[in-house]
Amino acid sequence: MWQFQWMLSLIPDAILNWIYWAIIAVGLTGMIASWVGRLIPFYGKYAGILKPIGIALVILGVWLRGGYDVEMAWKAKAADLESKVAVSEQKSKDANEQLNNALKGKTKVIHDVQVVVKEHIVHDASVIDAECKLAPEAVKDLNEAASNKIGDVK
Amino acid sequence: MKRLLIILSIVILAGCSTAVPVQRHFPDVPEDMKQNCPEIKLIPPGTTKLSEAVEVISENYGSYNECRVKIDAWIEWYSTQQKIFDSVK
């Protein structure tokens, strides 16, 4: 089935449209010829065959023409959607770039502040250590809080 | 006659064929956002100087702030990308 659809897809839409109209036209001509043919003596015996063929061709042509319209409507919808998707993908990229720049900026500020704070601590170390000695219990408690393994739970 | 009927039925069925070529891709995420949050640093055991503890604690604050910014970025990324995704109808 797909081979036939593929073959049909090779034919330009405008030509397909003409083919379908031609099938309808041939069918209508056959039907008219079958009615008129009865009046012609030597042609009359073929008129009976022309009628069902003409009707079948008209039905086939109308069916295909309807299918063609549906196909065109879907193609138009798909093209519209494709253009919308392309716009949204570009928007998505732009938003990502903006977000990435903002993230880099904020991270840099945090690092810069950290450097300054570290310098302050080094500068103020003598003052900080002057009147306070850290008890081992404090270190133990702080490390316990820091090494909370809740993040490792799967 | 059989061949004619087969070809005819194929032609008739082809009238219903439709193709939907539209494909959507999952939006990308900036590389910086894919990195895990850093581990919290521990105060070296035996430390008696408060300044050394303060240094480690301030580094951990920095790590937290860095991680918070990343989480905020994920929230913003999700809501922005969702809006963009929903705008295509």
XYZ file of C-alpha atoms in Angstrom:
243
model
C 0.000 0.000 0.000
C 2.747 2.456 0.963
C 4.456 1.820 -2.381
C 1.353 3.045 -4.161
C 1.087 6.078 -1.878
C 4.762 6.766 -2.496
C 4.193 6.574 -6.254
C 1.227 8.949 -5.927
C 3.358 11.341 -3.869
C 5.800 11.575 -6.804
C 3.075 13.058 -8.979
C 2.671 16.833 -8.466
C -0.571 17.824 -6.736
C -1.757 19.970 -9.634
C -1.396 17.038 -12.071
C -3.208 14.714 -9.644
C -6.014 17.253 -9.504
C -6.237 17.237 -13.302
C -6.208 13.415 -13.397
C -9.077 13.227 -10.911
C -11.093 15.798 -12.830
C -10.336 13.876 -16.034
C -11.683 10.656 -14.448
C -14.894 12.502 -13.502
C -15.140 14.014 -16.970
C -14.600 10.639 -18.676
C -17.176 9.046 -16.379
C -19.752 11.773 -17.114
C -19.030 11.505 -20.841
C -19.509 7.725 -20.632
C -22.830 8.160 -18.818
C -24.079 10.730 -21.322
C -22.815 8.591 -24.196
C -24.713 5.597 -22.812
C -27.957 7.588 -22.754
C -27.417 9.181 -26.147
C -25.979 5.928 -27.595
C -29.329 4.170 -27.323
C -30.634 6.388 -30.105
C -27.794 5.389 -32.455
C -28.577 1.976 -34.022
C -25.060 0.502 -34.523
C -23.763 2.032 -31.268
C -26.731 1.060 -29.075
C -25.489 -2.405 -28.126
C -22.359 -0.876 -26.471
C -24.362 1.731 -24.548
C -25.323 -0.763 -21.846
C -21.666 -1.394 -21.005
C -20.783 2.302 -20.998
C -23.343 3.206 -18.335
C -21.917 1.178 -15.374
C -18.356 2.076 -16.375
C -19.301 5.755 -16.531
C -21.047 5.619 -13.136
C -18.085 3.767 -11.607
C -15.654 6.335 -13.018
C -17.729 9.262 -11.712
C -17.902 7.699 -8.245
C -14.189 6.942 -8.341
C -13.345 10.450 -9.564
C -15.516 12.154 -6.946
C -14.023 9.925 -4.258
C -10.465 10.678 -5.308
C -11.215 14.394 -5.698
C -12.674 14.426 -2.170
C -9.612 12.603 -0.893
C -7.426 15.146 -2.694
C -9.203 18.029 -0.936
C -8.820 16.311 2.429
C -5.126 15.689 1.660
C -4.620 19.337 0.727
C -6.380 20.485 3.898
C -4.133 18.236 6.000
C -1.032 19.386 4.144
C -1.999 23.019 4.793
C -2.558 22.238 8.478
C 0.744 20.365 8.686
C 2.598 23.243 6.998
C 0.996 25.715 9.400
C 1.912 23.546 12.377
C 5.454 23.062 11.090
C 5.963 26.813 10.863
C 4.568 27.226 14.391
C 6.873 24.482 15.669
C 9.874 26.151 13.987
C 8.984 29.467 15.672
C 8.519 27.751 19.055
C 11.870 25.937 18.722
C 13.589 29.235 18.031
C 11.810 30.790 21.018
C 12.918 27.832 23.128
C 16.556 28.296 22.057
C 16.411 32.035 22.760
C 14.870 31.413 26.190
C 17.588 28.849 26.971
C 20.334 31.243 25.933
C 18.838 33.991 28.078
C 18.487 31.630 31.040
C 22.032 30.325 30.596
C 23.442 33.862 30.541
C 21.460 34.767 33.661
C 22.652 31.594 35.403
C 26.294 32.264 34.502
C 25.966 35.854 35.705
C 24.455 34.856 39.046
C 27.016 32.070 39.570
C 29.840 34.504 38.875
C 28.455 36.967 41.426
C 28.246 34.151 44.022
C 31.872 33.157 43.326
C 33.034 36.764 43.521
C 31.249 37.260 46.836
C 32.799 34.031 48.126
C 36.277 35.300 47.249
C 35.628 38.567 49.078
C 34.193 36.757 52.117
C 37.213 34.457 52.187
C 39.532 37.470 52.148
C 37.542 39.001 55.003
C 37.819 35.786 57.033
C 41.585 35.642 56.470
C 41.825 39.312 57.413
C 39.652 38.912 60.513
C 41.069 35.524 61.574
C 43.048 36.919 64.457
C 39.997 38.755 65.800
C 37.727 35.724 65.346
C 40.168 33.377 67.081
C 41.145 35.821 69.797
C 38.404 35.085 72.277
C 36.990 31.811 71.074
C 38.322 28.296 70.888
C 36.298 25.785 68.953
C 35.227 22.782 70.969
C 35.589 19.372 69.223
C 31.897 18.758 69.967
C 30.974 21.770 67.873
C 32.975 20.398 64.931
C 31.384 16.984 65.375
C 27.849 18.415 65.517
C 28.372 20.668 62.516
C 29.852 17.820 60.463
C 26.977 15.574 61.401
C 24.549 18.202 60.160
C 26.587 18.680 56.991
C 26.909 14.992 56.191
C 23.166 14.354 56.314
C 22.852 11.446 53.901
C 19.239 12.039 52.992
C 20.360 12.857 49.459
C 21.792 9.328 49.037
C 18.480 7.583 49.782
C 17.225 5.932 46.573
C -10.773 -8.300 -14.558
C -9.301 -9.384 -11.185
C -6.264 -7.185 -11.698
C -8.514 -4.297 -12.618
C -10.525 -4.755 -9.411
C -7.336 -4.891 -7.288
C -5.936 -1.728 -8.896
C -9.318 -0.032 -8.542
C -9.584 -0.871 -4.838
C -6.025 0.393 -4.230
C -6.827 3.660 -6.020
C -10.016 4.085 -3.991
C -8.266 3.432 -0.693
C -5.486 5.865 -1.643
C -8.113 8.603 -1.589
C -8.103 8.408 2.215
C -4.327 8.594 2.666
C -2.972 11.389 4.823
C 0.563 12.096 5.993
C 1.447 13.948 9.201
C 5.087 14.993 8.877
C 5.161 17.395 11.858
C 7.651 16.406 14.549
C 8.431 18.178 17.793
C 11.716 17.911 19.617
C 12.145 17.918 23.379
C 13.630 21.300 24.320
C 17.323 21.413 25.230
C 18.618 22.319 28.669
C 21.668 24.580 29.170
C 24.736 22.481 30.050
C 25.413 24.413 33.284
C 22.042 23.338 34.626
C 22.833 19.655 34.157
C 25.615 19.688 36.732
C 24.892 18.312 40.186
C 25.000 20.475 43.279
C 28.381 20.324 45.061
C 28.837 18.252 48.223
C 28.839 20.116 51.528
C 32.374 20.500 52.879
C 33.171 19.190 56.360
C 35.256 20.916 58.986
C 38.527 18.990 59.366
C 38.388 17.049 62.661
C 40.667 18.469 65.320
C 40.117 22.035 64.176
C 40.193 24.385 67.123
C 40.301 27.676 65.284
C 36.900 29.258 64.787
C 38.134 31.100 61.712
C 38.812 27.771 59.934
C 35.302 26.569 60.745
C 33.844 29.873 59.588
C 35.741 29.513 56.307
C 34.280 26.046 55.654
C 30.794 27.195 56.666
C 30.961 30.220 54.366
C 32.085 27.976 51.507
C 29.054 25.808 52.183
C 26.840 28.885 52.100
C 28.324 29.671 48.727
C 27.588 26.136 47.515
C 24.024 26.464 48.716
C 23.563 29.781 46.920
C 25.004 28.289 43.749
C 22.662 25.323 44.016
C 19.657 27.525 44.786
C 20.331 29.588 41.664
C 20.446 26.352 39.662
C 17.133 25.112 41.090
C 15.541 28.495 40.406
C 16.854 28.226 36.834
C 15.224 24.782 36.475
C 11.885 26.163 37.690
C 12.143 29.081 35.267
C 13.232 26.768 32.433
C 10.252 24.484 32.992
C 7.636 27.233 33.151
C 9.093 29.050 30.124
C 9.370 25.915 28.004
C 5.871 24.831 29.009
C 4.449 28.192 27.910
C 6.278 27.922 24.580
C 5.129 24.310 24.126
C 1.502 25.157 24.921
C 1.526 28.109 22.523
C 1.695 25.710 19.549
C -1.810 24.462 18.809
